[in-house]
Coordinates of C-alpha atoms and ligand atoms in Angstrom, one line a residue:
M7 CA -4.6 -35.9 17.8
S8 CA -6.9 -33.6 15.3
L9 CA -6.7 -30.1 14.5
I10 CA -9.9 -28.4 14.8
V11 CA -10.8 -24.7 13.7
Q12 CA -13.5 -23.0 15.6
K13 CA -15.2 -19.7 14.5
F14 CA -17.5 -17.7 16.5
G15 CA -19.3 -14.6 15.1
G16 CA -20.2 -11.5 16.7
S17 CA -23.5 -12.4 18.3
S18 CA -21.6 -15.4 19.7
V19 CA -19.2 -13.2 21.9
A20 CA -21.6 -10.2 22.5
N21 CA -21.2 -10.2 26.1
A22 CA -19.4 -11.6 29.1
E23 CA -21.7 -14.6 29.4
R24 CA -21.6 -15.5 25.7
V25 CA -17.7 -15.4 26.0
M26 CA -17.5 -17.6 28.9
H27 CA -19.8 -20.0 27.1
V28 CA -17.6 -20.0 24.0
A29 CA -14.6 -20.7 26.4
Q30 CA -16.3 -23.9 27.6
I31 CA -17.1 -25.0 24.0
V32 CA -13.5 -24.4 23.0
T33 CA -11.9 -26.0 26.3
D34 CA -14.2 -29.2 25.9
T35 CA -13.0 -29.8 22.2
Y36 CA -9.4 -29.2 23.7
A37 CA -10.0 -31.5 26.6
K38 CA -10.9 -34.3 24.3
G39 CA -7.4 -34.1 22.9
N40 CA -7.6 -32.0 20.0
N41 CA -5.2 -29.1 19.0
V42 CA -7.7 -26.1 18.6
I43 CA -7.5 -23.0 16.7
V44 CA -10.3 -20.4 17.3
V45 CA -11.1 -17.5 15.3
V46 CA -13.4 -14.7 16.6
S47 CA -15.2 -11.7 15.3
A48 CA -15.9 -8.2 16.9
Q49 CA -18.4 -8.3 19.8
G50 CA -22.1 -7.8 18.8
D51 CA -22.6 -4.7 16.8
T52 CA -19.1 -3.4 17.3
T53 CA -18.0 -3.1 13.8
D54 CA -21.2 -1.2 13.0
D55 CA -20.7 1.2 15.8
L56 CA -17.3 1.7 14.7
I57 CA -18.4 2.7 11.3
A58 CA -20.9 5.0 12.8
K59 CA -18.1 6.7 14.7
A60 CA -16.0 7.1 11.6
E61 CA -19.0 8.7 9.8
E62 CA -19.5 11.3 12.6
I63 CA -16.0 12.5 11.8
N64 CA -15.4 12.1 8.1
P65 CA -17.8 10.0 5.9
K66 CA -15.1 10.1 3.3
A67 CA -12.3 8.5 5.4
S68 CA -9.7 6.6 3.4
K69 CA -10.1 3.1 3.4
R70 CA -6.8 2.4 4.9
E71 CA -7.8 4.4 8.1
M72 CA -11.1 2.6 8.2
D73 CA -9.2 -0.8 8.4
M74 CA -7.1 0.5 11.1
L75 CA -10.3 1.3 12.9
L76 CA -12.4 -1.6 12.2
S77 CA -9.6 -4.3 12.9
S78 CA -9.7 -3.1 16.7
G79 CA -13.1 -4.8 17.2
E80 CA -11.6 -8.3 16.6
Q81 CA -8.6 -7.5 19.0
I82 CA -11.0 -6.8 21.8
S83 CA -12.7 -10.2 21.1
I84 CA -9.4 -12.3 21.1
A85 CA -8.3 -10.8 24.4
L86 CA -11.3 -11.3 26.4
L87 CA -12.0 -14.9 25.0
A88 CA -8.2 -15.7 26.0
M89 CA -8.8 -14.4 29.6
A90 CA -12.1 -16.5 29.8
I91 CA -10.1 -19.7 28.8
E92 CA -7.3 -18.7 31.4
K93 CA -10.0 -18.6 34.0
L94 CA -11.1 -22.1 33.1
G95 CA -7.4 -23.0 33.6
F96 CA -6.3 -23.8 30.1
P97 CA -3.1 -22.7 28.3
V98 CA -4.0 -20.1 25.8
K99 CA -2.5 -17.4 23.5
S100 CA -4.5 -14.6 21.8
L101 CA -2.9 -13.8 18.2
T102 CA -3.8 -10.7 16.1
G103 CA -4.2 -11.4 12.4
W104 CA -0.7 -10.4 11.6
Q105 CA 0.9 -12.3 14.7
A106 CA -0.9 -15.4 13.1
G107 CA 0.6 -14.7 9.9
F108 CA -2.1 -13.4 7.5
Q109 CA -0.6 -11.6 4.6
T110 CA -3.0 -9.8 2.2
D111 CA -2.9 -7.8 -0.9
S112 CA -3.4 -4.1 -0.5
T113 CA -7.2 -3.8 -1.4
Y114 CA -8.1 -1.9 1.9
S115 CA -11.5 -3.0 3.1
N116 CA -11.8 -5.9 0.9
S117 CA -8.4 -7.6 0.7
R118 CA -7.7 -11.0 -0.3
I119 CA -5.3 -13.4 1.6
R120 CA -2.0 -14.1 -0.3
R121 CA -0.4 -16.4 2.1
I122 CA -0.4 -17.5 6.0
Q123 CA 3.0 -17.7 7.5
S124 CA 2.1 -20.1 10.0
E125 CA 5.1 -20.7 12.0
R126 CA 4.2 -18.7 15.1
L127 CA 0.7 -20.5 15.2
E128 CA 2.5 -23.9 14.7
H129 CA 4.8 -23.1 17.5
E130 CA 2.0 -22.1 20.0
L131 CA 0.1 -25.1 19.1
G132 CA 3.3 -27.3 19.7
K133 CA 3.5 -26.0 23.2
G134 CA 0.0 -27.1 24.0
N135 CA -1.8 -23.7 23.7
I136 CA -5.2 -22.9 22.6
C137 CA -4.7 -20.3 20.0
I138 CA -7.4 -17.6 19.7
V139 CA -6.8 -15.4 16.2
A140 CA -8.5 -12.4 15.4
G141 CA -10.7 -12.8 12.3
F142 CA -11.2 -10.3 9.4
Q143 CA -7.8 -8.8 9.6
G144 CA -4.3 -9.1 8.0
I145 CA -1.3 -7.3 7.0
N146 CA -0.2 -5.9 3.4
R147 CA 3.3 -5.6 2.2
Y148 CA 3.6 -2.2 3.6
D149 CA 2.9 -3.3 7.0
D150 CA -0.4 -1.9 6.9
I151 CA -3.4 -3.4 8.7
T152 CA -6.1 -4.6 6.0
T153 CA -9.5 -6.2 6.3
L154 CA -11.0 -8.9 4.4
G155 CA -14.6 -7.4 3.9
R156 CA -17.8 -7.4 6.0
G157 CA -18.3 -11.0 7.2
G158 CA -14.7 -11.9 6.4
S159 CA -14.0 -13.8 9.8
D160 CA -15.3 -16.9 8.0
T161 CA -12.8 -16.6 5.5
S162 CA -10.1 -16.2 8.0
A163 CA -11.3 -19.5 9.7
V164 CA -11.3 -21.6 6.3
A165 CA -7.9 -20.0 5.3
L166 CA -6.3 -21.3 8.7
A167 CA -8.0 -24.6 8.0
A168 CA -6.8 -25.0 4.7
A169 CA -3.0 -23.9 5.5
L170 CA -2.7 -26.1 8.6
H171 CA -4.7 -29.0 7.1
A172 CA -7.1 -29.0 9.8
D173 CA -9.5 -31.9 10.2
L174 CA -12.5 -29.7 10.6
C175 CA -13.7 -26.2 10.4
Q176 CA -16.5 -25.2 12.4
I177 CA -18.4 -22.0 12.0
Y178 CA -20.4 -21.3 15.1
T179 CA -23.2 -18.8 14.8
D180 CA -26.6 -17.7 15.9
V181 CA -28.6 -20.1 14.0
D182 CA -28.1 -23.8 14.1
G183 CA -27.3 -24.4 10.4
V184 CA -27.7 -23.4 6.9
Y185 CA -31.5 -23.0 6.3
T186 CA -33.6 -23.4 2.9
A187 CA -34.0 -19.6 3.6
D188 CA -33.2 -16.9 6.2
P189 CA -35.0 -18.3 8.9
R190 CA -35.6 -14.7 10.2
L191 CA -37.3 -13.8 6.8
V192 CA -39.1 -17.2 6.2
K193 CA -40.7 -18.9 9.1
N194 CA -41.1 -22.1 7.2
A195 CA -37.3 -22.3 6.4
V196 CA -36.1 -25.9 7.1
K197 CA -32.7 -26.7 8.4
L198 CA -30.4 -28.7 5.9
D199 CA -28.4 -31.4 7.1
E200 CA -25.9 -30.9 4.2
I201 CA -25.2 -28.7 1.3
S202 CA -22.7 -28.9 -1.5
Y203 CA -19.9 -26.3 -1.9
D204 CA -21.4 -25.3 -5.2
E205 CA -24.8 -24.5 -3.9
M206 CA -23.5 -23.0 -0.6
L207 CA -21.2 -20.6 -2.7
E208 CA -24.4 -19.5 -4.8
L209 CA -26.6 -19.0 -1.8
A210 CA -23.9 -17.0 0.1
T211 CA -23.1 -14.8 -3.1
L212 CA -26.8 -14.2 -3.8
G213 CA -27.4 -12.9 -0.1
A214 CA -27.4 -15.7 2.3
N215 CA -25.0 -14.0 4.6
V216 CA -24.8 -16.9 7.1
L217 CA -21.3 -17.5 5.5
H218 CA -18.9 -15.2 3.7
N219 CA -18.8 -16.4 0.1
R220 CA -15.1 -16.4 -0.2
S221 CA -14.9 -18.8 2.7
V222 CA -17.0 -21.3 0.8
E223 CA -15.0 -20.7 -2.4
M224 CA -11.8 -21.4 -0.5
A225 CA -13.1 -24.5 1.4
K226 CA -14.1 -26.0 -2.0
K227 CA -10.6 -25.1 -3.4
Y228 CA -8.8 -26.8 -0.5
N229 CA -11.3 -29.4 0.3
V230 CA -11.8 -28.2 3.9
H231 CA -14.5 -30.0 5.8
M232 CA -16.9 -27.3 7.0
E233 CA -19.8 -27.3 9.3
V234 CA -22.1 -24.4 10.4
L235 CA -23.7 -24.7 13.9
S236 CA -25.1 -23.0 16.6
S237 CA -22.9 -21.5 19.6
M238 CA -26.2 -21.3 21.6
E239 CA -27.6 -24.6 21.5
D240 CA -25.9 -28.1 21.3
L241 CA -27.6 -29.3 18.1
P242 CA -26.4 -30.9 14.9
G243 CA -25.4 -28.4 12.3
T244 CA -25.2 -28.5 8.5
Q245 CA -22.2 -30.2 6.7
I246 CA -20.7 -28.4 3.7
K247 CA -19.1 -30.9 1.5
E248 CA -18.3 -31.7 -2.3
V249 CA -21.2 -33.6 -3.3
V250 CA -24.6 -34.3 -1.7
D251 CA -27.5 -36.3 -2.7
V252 CA -28.7 -34.1 -5.8
E253 CA -31.8 -36.3 -6.5
K254 CA -33.3 -35.7 -3.2
M255 CA -34.0 -31.9 -3.6
L256 CA -34.7 -30.0 -6.5
I257 CA -34.0 -26.7 -4.8
R258 CA -31.6 -26.3 -1.9
G259 CA -32.5 -22.9 -0.9
V260 CA -34.1 -19.2 -1.6
A261 CA -31.9 -16.2 -1.0
R262 CA -32.4 -12.4 -1.4
D263 CA -30.0 -9.7 -1.8
N264 CA -31.1 -6.0 -1.2
D265 CA -27.7 -4.7 -2.0
V266 CA -28.4 -3.8 -5.5
A267 CA -29.3 -0.9 -7.8
R268 CA -30.5 -0.9 -11.5
L269 CA -29.1 1.5 -13.9
S270 CA -30.4 1.9 -17.4
I271 CA -29.4 3.8 -20.7
I272 CA -32.5 4.7 -22.6
G273 CA -32.7 5.2 -26.4
V274 CA -29.1 4.6 -27.7
P275 CA -28.7 3.8 -31.4
D276 CA -29.0 0.1 -31.9
R277 CA -25.7 -0.3 -33.6
P278 CA -22.5 -2.6 -32.8
G279 CA -20.2 -1.7 -30.2
V280 CA -22.6 0.1 -27.8
A281 CA -22.6 -2.6 -25.1
F282 CA -18.7 -2.9 -25.4
K283 CA -18.2 0.8 -24.8
V284 CA -20.6 0.7 -21.7
F285 CA -19.3 -2.4 -20.0
S286 CA -15.6 -1.9 -20.7
T287 CA -15.7 1.3 -19.3
L288 CA -17.6 0.0 -16.1
A289 CA -14.8 -3.0 -16.0
S290 CA -12.0 -0.4 -16.3
K291 CA -13.3 1.4 -13.1
K292 CA -13.7 -2.2 -11.4
I293 CA -17.2 -1.9 -11.2
N294 CA -18.9 -5.5 -11.3
V295 CA -21.9 -5.8 -13.3
D296 CA -24.6 -8.3 -12.4
I297 CA -27.9 -8.9 -14.3
I298 CA -27.9 -7.3 -17.9
L299 CA -30.9 -6.8 -20.0
Q300 CA -31.1 -5.1 -23.5
S301 CA -34.1 -4.5 -25.2
I302 CA -35.3 -3.0 -28.5
G303 CA -36.8 0.4 -28.4
R304 CA -38.6 2.5 -31.0
E305 CA -36.9 4.0 -34.1
N306 CA -33.9 1.8 -34.3
T307 CA -32.8 2.5 -30.8
K308 CA -32.3 0.1 -27.7
D309 CA -32.2 0.3 -23.9
I310 CA -29.6 -1.5 -21.8
S311 CA -30.2 -2.0 -18.2
F312 CA -27.8 -3.8 -15.7
T313 CA -27.4 -4.0 -11.8
V314 CA -24.6 -3.1 -9.6
C315 CA -24.1 -3.3 -5.9
R316 CA -25.4 -0.2 -4.1
S317 CA -21.9 1.0 -3.1
H318 CA -20.9 1.2 -6.9
K319 CA -24.1 2.8 -7.9
Q320 CA -22.8 6.4 -7.8
A321 CA -19.4 5.7 -9.7
A322 CA -21.6 3.6 -12.3
L323 CA -24.1 6.6 -12.8
D324 CA -21.1 9.1 -13.2
I325 CA -19.6 6.7 -16.0
L326 CA -23.0 6.6 -17.6
E327 CA -23.7 10.4 -17.5
N328 CA -20.1 10.8 -19.1
L329 CA -20.8 8.4 -21.9
K330 CA -24.5 9.7 -22.5
N331 CA -23.5 12.2 -25.3
T332 CA -20.8 10.1 -27.0
L333 CA -23.4 7.2 -27.1
G334 CA -26.3 9.4 -28.2
A335 CA -28.4 8.2 -25.4
K336 CA -31.8 9.8 -24.6
A337 CA -31.7 9.3 -20.7
I338 CA -29.9 7.6 -17.9
V339 CA -32.2 6.1 -15.3
C340 CA -31.2 4.8 -11.9
D341 CA -33.4 3.0 -9.2
D342 CA -32.3 1.5 -6.0
N343 CA -35.6 0.3 -4.8
V344 CA -35.0 -3.0 -6.1
S345 CA -34.3 -6.5 -4.6
K346 CA -32.8 -9.8 -6.1
V347 CA -34.6 -12.8 -5.1
S348 CA -33.0 -16.1 -6.2
V349 CA -33.4 -19.9 -6.0
V350 CA -30.4 -22.3 -5.9
G351 CA -30.1 -26.0 -6.4
A352 CA -28.0 -28.4 -8.4
G353 CA -31.1 -30.5 -8.9
M354 CA -32.6 -27.9 -11.5
Q355 CA -29.8 -29.0 -14.1
S356 CA -31.7 -32.2 -14.9
N357 CA -35.4 -30.7 -13.9
P358 CA -37.2 -28.5 -16.3
G359 CA -39.8 -26.4 -15.0
V360 CA -38.1 -24.8 -12.1
A361 CA -38.3 -21.4 -13.6
A362 CA -41.8 -21.8 -14.5
K363 CA -42.7 -22.7 -10.8
M364 CA -40.8 -19.7 -9.4
F365 CA -42.6 -17.4 -11.8
E366 CA -45.8 -18.8 -11.1
A367 CA -45.3 -18.3 -7.4
L368 CA -44.4 -14.6 -8.0
G369 CA -47.4 -14.0 -10.4
E370 CA -49.8 -15.5 -7.8
A371 CA -48.4 -13.2 -5.3
N372 CA -48.7 -10.4 -7.7
V373 CA -45.0 -9.6 -7.9
N374 CA -43.8 -8.1 -11.1
I375 CA -40.4 -9.3 -12.4
Q376 CA -38.2 -6.6 -13.7
M377 CA -35.1 -8.7 -15.2
I378 CA -34.3 -12.4 -14.9
S379 CA -30.7 -14.0 -14.9
T380 CA -30.0 -17.9 -14.8
S381 CA -27.0 -20.2 -14.6
E382 CA -26.9 -23.9 -14.3
I383 CA -27.8 -24.1 -10.6
K384 CA -29.6 -20.8 -9.9
I385 CA -32.5 -18.5 -11.1
S386 CA -32.2 -14.9 -10.0
V387 CA -35.2 -12.2 -10.5
L388 CA -35.1 -8.6 -10.0
I389 CA -38.2 -7.1 -8.3
H390 CA -39.5 -4.1 -6.4
L391 CA -37.8 -3.7 -2.9
N392 CA -41.5 -3.3 -1.3
D393 CA -42.0 -7.1 -2.7
S394 CA -38.9 -8.6 -1.4
E395 CA -40.1 -10.3 1.7
K396 CA -43.6 -11.4 0.0
A397 CA -41.7 -12.9 -2.9
I398 CA -39.2 -14.8 -1.0
N399 CA -41.7 -16.3 1.1
A400 CA -44.1 -17.1 -2.0
I401 CA -41.3 -18.8 -3.8
H402 CA -40.2 -20.9 -0.5
D403 CA -43.6 -21.9 0.0
A404 CA -43.9 -23.2 -3.6
F405 CA -40.7 -25.3 -3.5
F406 CA -40.8 -26.5 0.1
N407 CA -44.6 -26.8 1.2
Ligands
ADP519 P1 -22.0 -14.2 12.6 O1 -21.9 -13.0 13.3 O2 -22.0 -15.4 13.4 O3 -21.0 -14.4 11.4 P2 -24.1 -13.7 10.6 O4 -25.0 -12.6 11.2 O5 -23.1 -13.2 9.7 O6 -23.6 -14.3 12.0 O7 -24.7 -15.0 9.9 C1 -25.8 -15.6 10.8 C2 -27.2 -15.0 10.1 O8 -27.4 -15.4 8.7 C3 -28.3 -15.5 10.6 O9 -28.9 -14.9 12.0 C4 -29.4 -15.4 9.6 O10 -30.2 -14.4 9.9 C5 -28.9 -15.3 8.5 N1 -29.0 -16.2 7.3 C6 -29.3 -15.6 6.2 N2 -29.5 -16.7 5.1 C7 -29.5 -17.8 6.0 C8 -29.8 -19.1 5.7 N3 -30.0 -19.6 4.5 N4 -29.6 -20.0 6.8 C9 -29.3 -19.7 8.0 N5 -29.1 -18.3 8.2 C10 -29.3 -17.3 7.2
LIG520 N1 -16.6 -7.9 12.3 C1 -16.5 -8.1 10.9 C2 -18.0 -7.7 10.5 O1 -18.8 -7.1 11.2 C3 -16.2 -9.4 10.2 C4 -16.9 -10.5 10.6 O2 -17.9 -10.5 11.6 O3 -16.9 -11.5 10.0 O4 -18.1 -7.6 9.2
MG521 MG1 -21.1 -13.5 9.6

């Protein structure tokens, strides 16, 4: 007997008809003789709607109360799916994140799973029940409800698969697999049969939100066999595993991330210690910095630019304004009309010319590059937000057509 974890996202359980369809998929898997744990997200746009409700009342609500509110979406889904499965005549139990034993740290709204106390789940599985677990939520050491960050239900599913040594973790969603680019942005995007953990992790981190990046990180760490597939159509999906044939494809995919802002300190004296002062202050306030660029200016000065996610923009700006006089900077500049477009592929390690090909595509599309950053398996460029869609399509065409 195998243990299979199946996760269904918001659009997969958006209405009664979809919930009944999911119940069918789950019970078919169970009827084949498997133990089944199901993780579900909040229905459709529920999480966004709850955020909008909170903003009407208090845009500065504490993260603790936001978690209390947002976790309610998943609780609705587990009960409805369990009712659908009861209707089909199968034994089922719905469990909240804390009933399922998700213990997290106390970083409200972006907490990390510390451990899963899985006795209750194992007891229910032992009695032959299908278990429906609320994704995205857990409990901290003060017994407060926490959430894992937007898109976090994928991570709930992989964490359960790892903790209970499941044979397979299936992520059912509204596309039939991982594509070479977001199929909603790039019409020529192609479905991948397989992708390595490392490549998927980069793509997810660089904006391919088909998977929560932490779910991929965890799948790699615990060697969870993961599959992304459609909840709407019965089609083969994409396998995510340790190594795949690197030779076959130079580039595995293209991603874009609009959740970025660029900040610059203009005209600081060109002397040692300036970058340390700036970035250590940002780090002490837990602000993650992504691409960094330093350029030599006039009269023995330099400019330092870097990117952060938009939610950290104001805090980073405040820090720079505070440092401006100490550092002797001429100006602080901030721009959030930017987008980061990246190519990812393990094949680029052994093939020179990937960067040149990417920049050629951007040049031909008349897209100006503001910043560049590279690692062994990815190249990212920062460009104007208005060019984002044009750029991702041009780069995709250059590599995949
Ligand atoms: P769920 O609600 O099931 O978690 P998400 O909306 O989080 O679904 O993720 C699915 C979406 O991810 C797709 O509808 C698609 O637009 C988007 N997406 C972004 N990049 C990719 C990619 N490379 N391959 C497939 N889908 C992608
Ligand atoms: N409902 C949460 C969200 O919308 C978690 C998830 O969907 O994975 O972000
Ligand atoms: Mg998702």
